[in-house]
Coordinates of C-alpha atoms in Angstrom, one line a residue:
Chain U
M183 CA 0.0 0.0 0.0
I184 CA 1.4 3.4 -0.9
D185 CA 1.1 6.0 1.7
Y186 CA 0.1 8.9 -0.5
S187 CA 0.4 11.4 2.2
N188 CA 4.1 10.9 2.0
F189 CA 4.1 12.0 -1.5
I190 CA 1.6 14.8 -1.4
N191 CA 2.9 18.3 -0.6
G192 CA 1.7 19.2 2.9
A193 CA 0.9 22.8 1.9
I194 CA -1.5 21.5 -0.7
K195 CA -3.0 18.9 1.6
D196 CA -3.9 21.5 4.2
V197 CA -5.9 23.6 1.7
K198 CA -9.6 23.2 2.3
P199 CA -11.7 22.4 -0.8
S200 CA -14.2 25.0 -1.8
G201 CA -17.0 24.7 0.8
I202 CA -19.7 25.2 -1.7
R203 CA -19.4 21.9 -3.6
K204 CA -21.2 20.0 -0.9
F205 CA -24.1 22.4 -1.0
F206 CA -24.4 22.3 -4.8
D207 CA -24.5 18.5 -4.8
I208 CA -27.9 18.8 -3.0
A209 CA -29.2 21.3 -5.6
V210 CA -28.0 19.4 -8.6
E211 CA -30.0 16.3 -7.7
M212 CA -33.3 18.1 -7.5
D213 CA -35.8 19.0 -10.3
N214 CA -37.3 22.3 -11.0
V215 CA -34.6 24.2 -9.1
I216 CA -34.1 27.9 -10.1
S217 CA -30.5 28.7 -9.5
L218 CA -29.6 32.2 -8.3
S219 CA -26.3 30.8 -7.3
I220 CA -24.3 30.9 -10.5
G221 CA -21.3 33.1 -10.9
E222 CA -21.3 33.4 -14.7
P223 CA -23.4 35.3 -17.2
D224 CA -26.6 33.6 -18.4
F225 CA -25.9 35.2 -21.8
Q226 CA -24.1 33.3 -24.5
T227 CA -21.1 34.9 -26.1
P228 CA -22.3 37.4 -28.7
W229 CA -22.4 35.8 -32.1
H230 CA -19.8 38.0 -33.9
I231 CA -17.3 37.1 -31.2
R232 CA -18.1 33.4 -31.6
E233 CA -17.8 33.7 -35.3
A234 CA -14.3 35.1 -35.1
G235 CA -13.3 32.0 -33.1
I236 CA -15.0 29.7 -35.6
T237 CA -13.4 31.5 -38.6
S238 CA -9.9 31.1 -37.0
L239 CA -10.6 27.4 -36.8
E240 CA -11.8 27.2 -40.3
N241 CA -8.6 28.9 -41.4
G242 CA -6.6 26.3 -39.6
K243 CA -5.2 28.7 -36.9
T244 CA -4.6 25.9 -34.5
W245 CA -1.1 26.6 -33.3
Y246 CA 0.4 28.1 -30.1
T247 CA 0.5 31.8 -29.9
P248 CA 3.5 33.8 -28.5
N249 CA 3.8 33.2 -24.7
R250 CA 2.4 36.5 -23.8
G251 CA -0.4 36.2 -26.3
F252 CA -0.8 37.6 -29.9
I253 CA 0.6 41.2 -30.1
E254 CA -2.6 42.3 -31.8
L255 CA -4.6 41.1 -28.8
R256 CA -2.2 42.7 -26.4
K257 CA -2.5 46.0 -28.3
E258 CA -6.3 45.8 -28.2
I259 CA -6.2 45.1 -24.4
S260 CA -3.9 48.1 -24.0
N261 CA -6.2 50.3 -26.0
Y262 CA -9.2 49.0 -24.1
Y263 CA -7.8 49.7 -20.7
K264 CA -6.8 53.2 -21.8
R265 CA -10.2 53.8 -23.3
R266 CA -12.3 52.4 -20.5
F267 CA -10.3 52.9 -17.4
N268 CA -7.7 55.6 -18.3
V269 CA -4.6 53.5 -17.5
L270 CA -2.0 52.9 -20.2
Y271 CA 0.0 49.7 -20.4
N272 CA 2.7 48.9 -23.0
P273 CA 1.5 46.0 -25.1
D274 CA 5.0 44.7 -25.6
T275 CA 6.2 44.6 -22.0
Q276 CA 3.3 45.0 -19.6
V277 CA 0.5 42.7 -20.8
V278 CA 0.3 38.9 -20.5
V279 CA -2.7 37.0 -21.8
T280 CA -3.7 34.2 -19.5
V281 CA -6.0 31.2 -19.2
G282 CA -8.9 33.2 -17.6
G283 CA -8.6 35.8 -14.9
S284 CA -8.0 32.9 -12.6
E285 CA -4.6 32.1 -14.0
A286 CA -3.7 35.8 -13.8
I287 CA -4.5 35.8 -10.1
D288 CA -2.5 32.6 -9.6
L289 CA 0.5 34.1 -11.4
A290 CA 0.3 37.3 -9.4
F291 CA 0.3 35.5 -6.1
R292 CA 3.1 33.1 -7.0
T293 CA 5.2 35.9 -8.3
L294 CA 4.8 38.2 -5.4
V295 CA 4.3 36.1 -2.2
S296 CA 7.3 34.7 -0.4
T297 CA 7.3 32.5 2.7
G298 CA 5.9 34.4 5.7
D299 CA 4.6 37.4 3.7
E300 CA 1.3 38.7 4.9
V301 CA -1.4 39.1 2.3
I302 CA -4.2 41.4 3.3
I303 CA -7.6 40.1 1.9
P304 CA -10.8 42.0 2.4
Q305 CA -13.7 39.6 2.8
P306 CA -16.4 38.6 1.9
A307 CA -14.5 37.9 -1.4
F308 CA -14.1 35.3 -4.1
V309 CA -12.8 32.1 -2.7
C310 CA -9.3 31.7 -4.3
Y311 CA -7.2 34.5 -2.6
E312 CA -6.8 32.8 0.7
P313 CA -5.7 29.3 -0.5
L314 CA -3.4 30.8 -3.1
T315 CA -1.7 32.8 -0.4
T316 CA -1.3 29.7 1.8
M317 CA 0.0 27.6 -1.1
A318 CA 2.6 30.2 -1.9
G319 CA 3.7 30.1 1.8
G320 CA 2.2 33.4 2.7
V321 CA -0.1 34.3 5.6
P322 CA -3.6 35.6 4.8
V323 CA -4.7 38.5 6.9
I324 CA -8.4 38.9 6.6
I325 CA -10.3 42.3 6.9
N326 CA -14.0 41.8 7.4
T327 CA -15.6 44.6 5.4
K328 CA -18.9 45.9 6.9
A329 CA -22.4 46.3 5.7
E330 CA -22.6 49.8 7.3
N331 CA -19.7 50.8 5.0
N332 CA -21.5 49.2 2.0
F333 CA -18.8 46.5 2.2
R334 CA -16.1 48.9 1.0
L335 CA -12.6 48.7 2.4
T336 CA -11.8 51.7 4.5
A337 CA -8.4 53.3 5.2
E338 CA -8.9 52.7 8.9
E339 CA -9.6 49.0 8.5
L340 CA -6.5 48.7 6.3
E341 CA -4.3 50.6 8.7
N342 CA -5.4 48.3 11.5
A343 CA -4.4 45.2 9.6
I344 CA -0.9 46.3 8.9
T345 CA 2.1 44.6 10.6
D346 CA 5.8 44.7 9.7
K347 CA 5.2 41.6 7.6
S348 CA 2.5 43.1 5.5
K349 CA 3.4 43.0 1.8
I350 CA 0.4 42.6 -0.5
L351 CA -3.2 44.0 -0.6
V352 CA -5.8 42.2 -2.6
L353 CA -8.5 44.5 -4.0
P354 CA -11.4 42.5 -5.2
F355 CA -13.7 45.3 -6.5
P356 CA -16.4 45.3 -8.0
N357 CA -16.9 42.6 -5.5
N358 CA -18.1 39.1 -5.7
P359 CA -20.2 38.3 -3.6
T360 CA -21.3 41.7 -2.2
G361 CA -21.6 43.8 -5.3
A362 CA -19.7 46.5 -3.6
I363 CA -17.5 49.0 -5.5
M364 CA -14.7 51.3 -4.5
E365 CA -15.1 54.9 -5.8
R366 CA -12.3 57.2 -6.5
Q367 CA -12.4 58.8 -3.1
D368 CA -12.3 55.4 -1.3
L369 CA -9.3 54.4 -3.4
E370 CA -7.5 57.7 -2.7
E371 CA -7.9 57.2 1.0
I372 CA -6.6 53.6 1.0
A373 CA -3.8 54.6 -1.5
E374 CA -2.3 56.8 1.3
V375 CA -2.1 53.7 3.6
I376 CA -0.7 51.6 0.8
L377 CA 2.1 54.1 0.1
K378 CA 2.9 54.7 3.7
H379 CA 3.4 51.0 4.3
N380 CA 4.9 50.2 0.9
L381 CA 2.4 47.6 0.0
F382 CA 1.9 46.0 -3.4
V383 CA -1.6 45.7 -4.8
I384 CA -3.3 42.8 -6.7
S385 CA -6.4 44.4 -8.1
D386 CA -9.0 41.9 -9.4
E387 CA -11.0 43.9 -11.9
I388 CA -12.8 41.1 -13.6
Y389 CA -16.2 42.8 -13.0
G390 CA -14.9 46.2 -14.0
E391 CA -17.4 46.5 -16.8
L392 CA -20.4 45.8 -14.6
T393 CA -21.2 48.8 -12.6
Y394 CA -24.6 50.6 -12.2
G395 CA -26.3 53.6 -11.0
G396 CA -24.2 55.9 -13.1
K397 CA -21.0 54.7 -11.4
H398 CA -18.0 53.9 -13.6
H399 CA -15.3 51.5 -12.3
V400 CA -12.2 53.3 -11.2
S401 CA -9.0 51.3 -11.2
I402 CA -6.6 51.7 -8.3
A403 CA -3.8 52.0 -11.0
E404 CA -5.4 55.3 -12.0
I405 CA -4.7 56.8 -8.6
P406 CA -1.3 58.7 -8.5
N407 CA 1.7 56.5 -7.5
M408 CA -0.3 53.4 -7.6
K409 CA 0.3 52.0 -11.1
E410 CA 3.9 51.2 -10.3
R411 CA 2.8 49.0 -7.4
T412 CA -0.2 47.3 -8.8
I413 CA -0.9 44.2 -10.9
I414 CA -4.4 44.3 -12.5
V415 CA -6.0 41.0 -13.3
S416 CA -9.0 40.9 -15.5
G417 CA -10.5 39.0 -18.4
F418 CA -13.2 38.4 -20.9
S419 CA -15.5 36.1 -18.9
K420 CA -17.9 38.4 -17.2
A421 CA -17.9 41.4 -19.5
Y422 CA -18.3 39.5 -22.8
A423 CA -20.0 36.4 -21.4
M424 CA -17.0 34.3 -22.4
T425 CA -16.4 32.1 -19.3
G426 CA -15.9 28.9 -21.3
W427 CA -13.2 30.4 -23.6
R428 CA -10.9 30.7 -20.6
L429 CA -9.2 34.0 -21.4
G430 CA -7.9 36.7 -19.1
Y431 CA -4.9 38.9 -18.7
A432 CA -2.5 40.5 -16.2
L433 CA -1.2 44.1 -16.5
G434 CA 1.6 45.5 -14.4
P435 CA 5.1 47.0 -14.1
V436 CA 7.7 45.6 -16.4
P437 CA 9.9 43.9 -13.8
V438 CA 7.0 42.1 -12.3
M439 CA 5.5 41.2 -15.7
E440 CA 8.9 39.6 -16.8
Q441 CA 8.6 37.2 -13.8
I442 CA 4.9 36.5 -14.5
T443 CA 5.8 35.7 -18.1
K444 CA 8.3 33.1 -17.0
L445 CA 5.7 31.3 -14.8
H446 CA 3.2 31.5 -17.6
Q447 CA 5.7 30.2 -20.1
Y448 CA 6.6 27.2 -18.1
G449 CA 3.2 26.4 -16.8
I450 CA 0.9 27.2 -19.7
M451 CA 2.9 28.0 -22.8
S452 CA 0.2 30.2 -24.3
A453 CA -3.5 30.9 -23.7
P454 CA -6.0 29.2 -26.0
T455 CA -5.5 30.3 -29.6
T456 CA -9.1 30.2 -30.7
A457 CA -10.1 32.3 -27.7
Q458 CA -7.5 34.9 -28.5
Y459 CA -8.9 35.4 -32.0
A460 CA -12.4 35.7 -30.5
A461 CA -11.1 38.2 -27.9
I462 CA -9.6 40.5 -30.5
E463 CA -13.1 40.8 -32.1
A464 CA -14.6 41.3 -28.7
L465 CA -12.4 44.2 -27.9
K466 CA -12.7 45.8 -31.3
N467 CA -16.5 45.5 -31.7
G468 CA -18.0 44.4 -28.4
D469 CA -18.6 47.7 -26.6
D470 CA -22.3 47.7 -27.6
D471 CA -22.7 44.1 -26.4
I472 CA -21.4 45.0 -23.0
A473 CA -23.8 48.0 -22.8
E474 CA -26.8 45.8 -23.7
M475 CA -26.0 43.1 -21.2
R476 CA -25.2 45.7 -18.5
S477 CA -28.6 47.3 -19.1
D478 CA -30.3 43.9 -18.7
Y479 CA -28.4 43.1 -15.5
D480 CA -29.4 46.5 -14.2
L481 CA -33.1 45.8 -14.6
R482 CA -32.8 42.6 -12.7
R483 CA -30.6 44.2 -10.1
R484 CA -33.3 46.8 -9.3
L485 CA -36.1 44.3 -9.2
I486 CA -34.2 41.9 -6.8
V487 CA -33.0 44.6 -4.5
G488 CA -36.4 46.3 -4.3
K489 CA -38.2 43.1 -3.8
L490 CA -35.8 41.7 -1.2
N491 CA -36.1 44.9 0.9
E492 CA -39.8 44.6 0.6
I493 CA -39.7 41.0 1.8
G494 CA -37.6 42.1 4.8
L495 CA -34.3 40.7 3.7
T496 CA -32.5 44.0 3.9
C497 CA -30.1 44.6 1.1
F498 CA -27.7 47.5 0.6
E499 CA -27.6 48.7 -3.0
P500 CA -25.0 46.7 -4.9
L501 CA -23.4 48.9 -7.6
G502 CA -21.2 46.3 -9.3
A503 CA -20.8 42.7 -10.6
F504 CA -24.1 40.7 -10.8
Y505 CA -24.7 39.8 -7.2
T506 CA -26.8 41.0 -4.3
F507 CA -25.9 40.2 -0.8
P508 CA -29.0 40.5 1.4
C509 CA -28.9 40.1 5.2
I510 CA -31.0 37.2 6.4
K511 CA -30.4 37.7 10.2
S512 CA -34.1 38.7 10.6
T513 CA -35.1 35.1 9.9
G514 CA -33.1 33.8 12.8
L515 CA -31.4 31.2 10.5
T516 CA -27.7 30.9 9.8
S517 CA -26.6 31.4 6.2
D518 CA -26.1 27.7 5.8
E519 CA -29.5 26.8 7.2
F520 CA -31.2 29.4 5.1
A521 CA -29.6 28.3 1.9
T522 CA -30.1 24.6 2.6
R523 CA -33.8 24.9 3.6
L524 CA -34.5 27.3 0.7
V525 CA -33.3 24.9 -1.9
K526 CA -35.0 21.9 -0.2
E527 CA -38.3 23.5 0.6
K528 CA -38.7 26.1 -2.3
R529 CA -36.3 24.9 -5.0
V530 CA -34.3 28.1 -5.1
A531 CA -30.5 27.8 -5.0
V532 CA -28.5 30.6 -3.5
V533 CA -25.0 30.6 -1.9
P534 CA -24.5 31.0 1.9
G535 CA -22.5 34.1 2.6
T536 CA -20.1 32.0 4.7
A537 CA -18.7 30.5 1.5
F538 CA -16.9 33.8 1.0
G539 CA -15.4 34.1 4.4
E540 CA -16.6 34.1 8.0
S541 CA -17.9 37.6 7.7
G542 CA -20.5 36.4 5.3
E543 CA -22.5 34.8 8.1
G544 CA -25.9 36.3 8.2
Y545 CA -25.9 36.9 4.5
I546 CA -26.6 35.0 1.3
R547 CA -25.4 35.7 -2.2
I548 CA -28.0 36.0 -4.9
S549 CA -26.8 36.1 -8.5
Y550 CA -28.8 37.9 -11.1
A551 CA -27.1 36.2 -14.0
Q552 CA -30.5 34.6 -14.5
S553 CA -33.5 35.4 -16.8
L554 CA -36.0 38.0 -15.5
K555 CA -38.7 35.3 -15.8
N556 CA -36.9 33.0 -13.5
I557 CA -35.9 35.8 -11.1
K558 CA -39.6 36.7 -10.8
I559 CA -40.6 33.1 -9.9
A560 CA -37.6 32.7 -7.5
L561 CA -38.4 36.0 -5.7
K562 CA -42.0 34.7 -5.2
R563 CA -40.7 31.5 -3.7
I564 CA -38.2 33.4 -1.4
E565 CA -41.1 35.6 -0.2
E566 CA -43.2 32.5 0.7
F567 CA -40.2 30.9 2.4
V568 CA -39.5 34.0 4.6
E569 CA -43.2 34.2 5.4
E570 CA -43.2 30.5 6.5
I571 CA -40.1 31.0 8.7
K572 CA -41.8 34.0 10.4
N573 CA -44.9 31.9 11.1
E574 CA -42.8 29.1 12.5
S575 CA -41.1 31.3 15.0
K576 CA -44.5 32.8 16.0
G577 CA -46.0 29.3 16.5
Chain C
M215 CA -36.8 52.0 -27.9
D216 CA -38.8 52.7 -24.8
K217 CA -37.6 50.3 -22.1
L218 CA -41.1 49.9 -20.6
L219 CA -42.5 48.8 -24.0
E220 CA -39.5 46.5 -24.6
I221 CA -40.2 44.7 -21.3
L222 CA -43.9 44.5 -21.8
S223 CA -43.7 43.3 -25.3
E224 CA -41.6 40.3 -24.1
N225 CA -43.5 39.6 -20.9
S226 CA -46.6 41.5 -20.0
S227 CA -47.1 39.7 -16.7
F228 CA -45.0 42.1 -14.6
T229 CA -46.9 44.1 -12.1
T230 CA -46.7 47.9 -12.2
K231 CA -44.8 47.6 -8.8
E232 CA -42.2 45.3 -10.4
L233 CA -41.9 47.6 -13.4
S234 CA -41.4 50.6 -11.2
L235 CA -38.6 48.8 -9.3
M236 CA -36.9 47.7 -12.5
L237 CA -37.1 51.0 -14.2
G238 CA -36.5 53.1 -11.1
E239 CA -39.6 55.2 -11.7
P240 CA -42.5 55.8 -9.3
E241 CA -45.3 53.3 -9.7
D242 CA -47.8 56.0 -10.4
Y243 CA -45.7 57.2 -13.3
I244 CA -45.5 53.7 -14.7
K245 CA -49.3 53.3 -14.4
A246 CA -49.9 56.7 -16.2
Q247 CA -47.4 55.7 -18.9
I248 CA -49.2 52.4 -19.5
R249 CA -52.6 54.1 -19.6
E250 CA -51.3 56.6 -22.1
Y251 CA -49.9 53.8 -24.3
E252 CA -53.2 51.9 -24.1
Q253 CA -55.3 55.0 -24.9
S254 CA -53.2 56.1 -27.8
G255 CA -53.2 52.6 -29.2
V256 CA -49.5 52.0 -28.8
I257 CA -50.4 49.0 -26.6
K258 CA -53.2 47.1 -28.3
G259 CA -53.6 44.4 -25.8
Y260 CA -51.9 41.7 -23.8
H261 CA -51.7 38.1 -24.8
A262 CA -50.0 34.9 -23.7
I263 CA -47.3 33.4 -25.9
V264 CA -48.6 29.8 -26.4
D265 CA -46.5 27.0 -27.6
W266 CA -49.3 25.4 -29.6
E267 CA -47.3 22.2 -30.3
K268 CA -47.7 21.4 -26.6
V269 CA -51.5 21.7 -26.8
P270 CA -53.4 18.6 -27.9
D271 CA -55.6 19.2 -31.0
A272 CA -54.4 22.7 -31.3
G273 CA -54.7 22.6 -35.1
V274 CA -52.5 23.9 -37.8
I275 CA -51.1 27.3 -38.7
A276 CA -50.3 28.5 -42.2
L277 CA -48.7 31.6 -43.7
I278 CA -50.5 32.5 -46.9
Q279 CA -48.9 34.9 -49.4
L280 CA -51.5 36.9 -51.3
N281 CA -51.1 38.8 -54.4
V282 CA -53.7 41.5 -54.9
V283 CA -54.6 44.0 -57.5
P284 CA -54.9 47.3 -55.7
K285 CA -58.0 49.5 -56.3
K286 CA -57.8 52.9 -57.7
E287 CA -59.1 54.9 -54.7
T288 CA -58.5 52.7 -51.7
G289 CA -55.4 50.8 -52.7
F290 CA -55.0 47.7 -50.5
D291 CA -57.2 48.8 -47.7
D292 CA -60.5 47.3 -49.1
V293 CA -59.1 43.8 -49.4
A294 CA -57.4 44.2 -46.0
K295 CA -60.7 45.1 -44.4
K296 CA -62.3 41.9 -45.8
L297 CA -59.4 39.8 -44.8
M298 CA -59.4 41.1 -41.2
A299 CA -63.0 40.2 -40.8
F300 CA -62.3 36.5 -41.0
D301 CA -62.0 34.7 -37.7
E302 CA -59.6 32.3 -39.3
V303 CA -57.1 35.1 -39.9
S304 CA -54.9 35.6 -36.9
S305 CA -52.6 38.2 -38.3
L306 CA -52.2 40.2 -41.4
Q307 CA -49.5 42.4 -42.8
L308 CA -49.0 44.4 -46.1
M309 CA -45.6 43.5 -47.4
A310 CA -43.0 45.0 -49.7
G311 CA -41.6 42.5 -52.1
A312 CA -42.8 39.6 -54.2
F313 CA -46.3 39.4 -52.7
D314 CA -48.6 41.9 -51.1
F315 CA -50.2 40.4 -48.0
A316 CA -48.8 38.0 -45.4
V317 CA -51.9 36.3 -43.9
T318 CA -51.5 34.0 -40.9
V319 CA -54.4 31.5 -40.7
K320 CA -55.3 29.0 -38.0
G321 CA -57.4 26.0 -38.6
K322 CA -58.3 22.6 -37.1
T323 CA -56.8 20.6 -39.9
I324 CA -54.8 21.1 -43.1
Q325 CA -58.1 20.4 -45.0
D326 CA -59.8 23.2 -43.1
V327 CA -57.1 25.7 -44.0
A328 CA -57.0 24.5 -47.6
S329 CA -60.7 24.9 -48.0
F330 CA -60.6 28.3 -46.4
V331 CA -58.0 29.5 -48.9
A332 CA -59.7 28.0 -51.9
R333 CA -63.3 29.0 -51.0
K334 CA -62.8 32.3 -49.2
L335 CA -59.4 34.0 -49.8
A336 CA -58.8 33.0 -53.5
C337 CA -62.3 34.1 -54.4
L338 CA -62.0 37.6 -52.9
D339 CA -62.4 40.4 -55.4
G340 CA -58.9 41.7 -56.3
V341 CA -56.9 38.6 -55.1
S342 CA -54.9 37.4 -58.1
A343 CA -52.8 34.6 -56.6
T344 CA -52.2 32.7 -53.3
A345 CA -49.4 30.5 -52.0
T346 CA -50.0 28.5 -48.8
H347 CA -47.1 27.5 -46.4
F348 CA -47.9 25.4 -43.4
F349 CA -45.9 25.8 -40.2
L350 CA -44.0 22.7 -39.3
K351 CA -42.3 23.8 -36.1
S352 CA -42.0 27.0 -34.1
Y353 CA -38.6 27.8 -32.7
K354 CA -39.2 31.3 -31.4
D355 CA -42.3 33.4 -31.0
N356 CA -42.5 37.1 -29.8
G357 CA -39.0 36.9 -28.3
A358 CA -39.7 33.7 -26.5
I359 CA -37.7 30.6 -27.3
L360 CA -40.2 27.7 -27.8
S361 CA -38.0 24.9 -28.9
E362 CA -35.7 23.2 -26.5
T363 CA -32.9 23.0 -29.0
E364 CA -29.3 22.5 -27.7
S365 CA -28.4 26.1 -28.3
A366 CA -31.3 27.4 -26.3
K367 CA -30.4 25.4 -23.2
D368 CA -28.9 26.9 -20.1
G369 CA -25.9 24.6 -19.9
R370 CA -24.2 26.3 -17.0
N371 CA -22.7 24.3 -14.2
I372 CA -23.9 25.0 -10.8
V373 CA -20.6 25.9 -9.3
L374 CA -18.9 29.2 -8.5

């Protein structure tokens, strides 16, 4: 008998699997479940973008691309970031095309984190930052953002998390799961703390295109003195509904990008070729598609937020991504109980807030990457559920 | 296009409360807006989008192309009036192109529709030719996907 534990890297073994899998296993086996739990657009990739991928295949473009990605794509990414977020990166030296935003995050962590480094992570947040820190030998330092601050990261909270080992700050905004955004002034305030303590920033801007209420995403790299200490990670998945193409990118200072390129080169070679052709088309002619999808998300967002507040699940106004993060404390249930009972009793799947960090207790994540028709039915079922819980506690 | 009309034309079952939340306008404003659309005839009515293939004995639908010789004074309107009056005709459009009217006809059987075309439509004063096309399968109707084709399925995995 082989003792596999002798062979497996202890740092990997200690990493917990994503806690949501177990919960989804319940949902998957049931019929007639409406899922408000999914973290990807319900839209299919716009046809002209798909066509660009198909055409490249028809033309036999089935080879590797340069390690960093096609220069034409890197130029388009550079133009795009300048056009949309007013930050300029050199396509030759400061852009690396990756296998989804996920690879870009992974590369950023592995490039920056050394043993013992503290990585400051505001939570609730997407699930990968903490394990990636641990796997790189770093120490995650969690900041629990607060509902009363609309789940934004404040300068004070950041200041309180600093030690002499602090090295990196993760900025996951627009935020999954809360829908929170950081506005210019918020960023300017934390930038002072970042400079004072000489931190480096990993800014996950994958939801940068999805902001509402007249707010436009501001990148931390646009704040003075920040670009030289920031890696931006982003991609095509959320903005262009291209999750399955697996294409993202990292942008950053030249010395860091050189190291990132090495990791990417040895681990991946190059991001999917077909996807790169499609992405060029997306960046050239996809602005209208984004606007249309954003407008649809916005309708759904307003409906859900309004209705949840009416039902009594108070919900701060999320201004980004495609999630709402209502508070369920009034029901007396934990996040886990709420989500488990909701799917069992009413066939609506949501994600318990605790999946995104301990500070998510008392909240659930509701995704509005779902058709209006289904959202309407799901809200009705949630309303019934909350009503029944109320009556239970009375009886 | 007006967002309110866009939503209603795809799904008229939203309450004014829901519409007011979605559009960020007061409910009274939405009500007034809808009333105005109804009174001015922009909104003609509300109907359910039915997938007739799922209804037993729902009958057949045909699109009939009509060629018409227009009249001197009234053009196509005279014939249109007569066509509209038939219960069998469920929709009617004047077209640009190779034929003049697109007439959608519903009947119990193919024979019913055939006899309606032969005995009623073809005999109308001014009608010079007809071409009848029966619907075999509806994939999409009024913005709603009816057919569970592979490309219409939500194939997303329920993970993060």
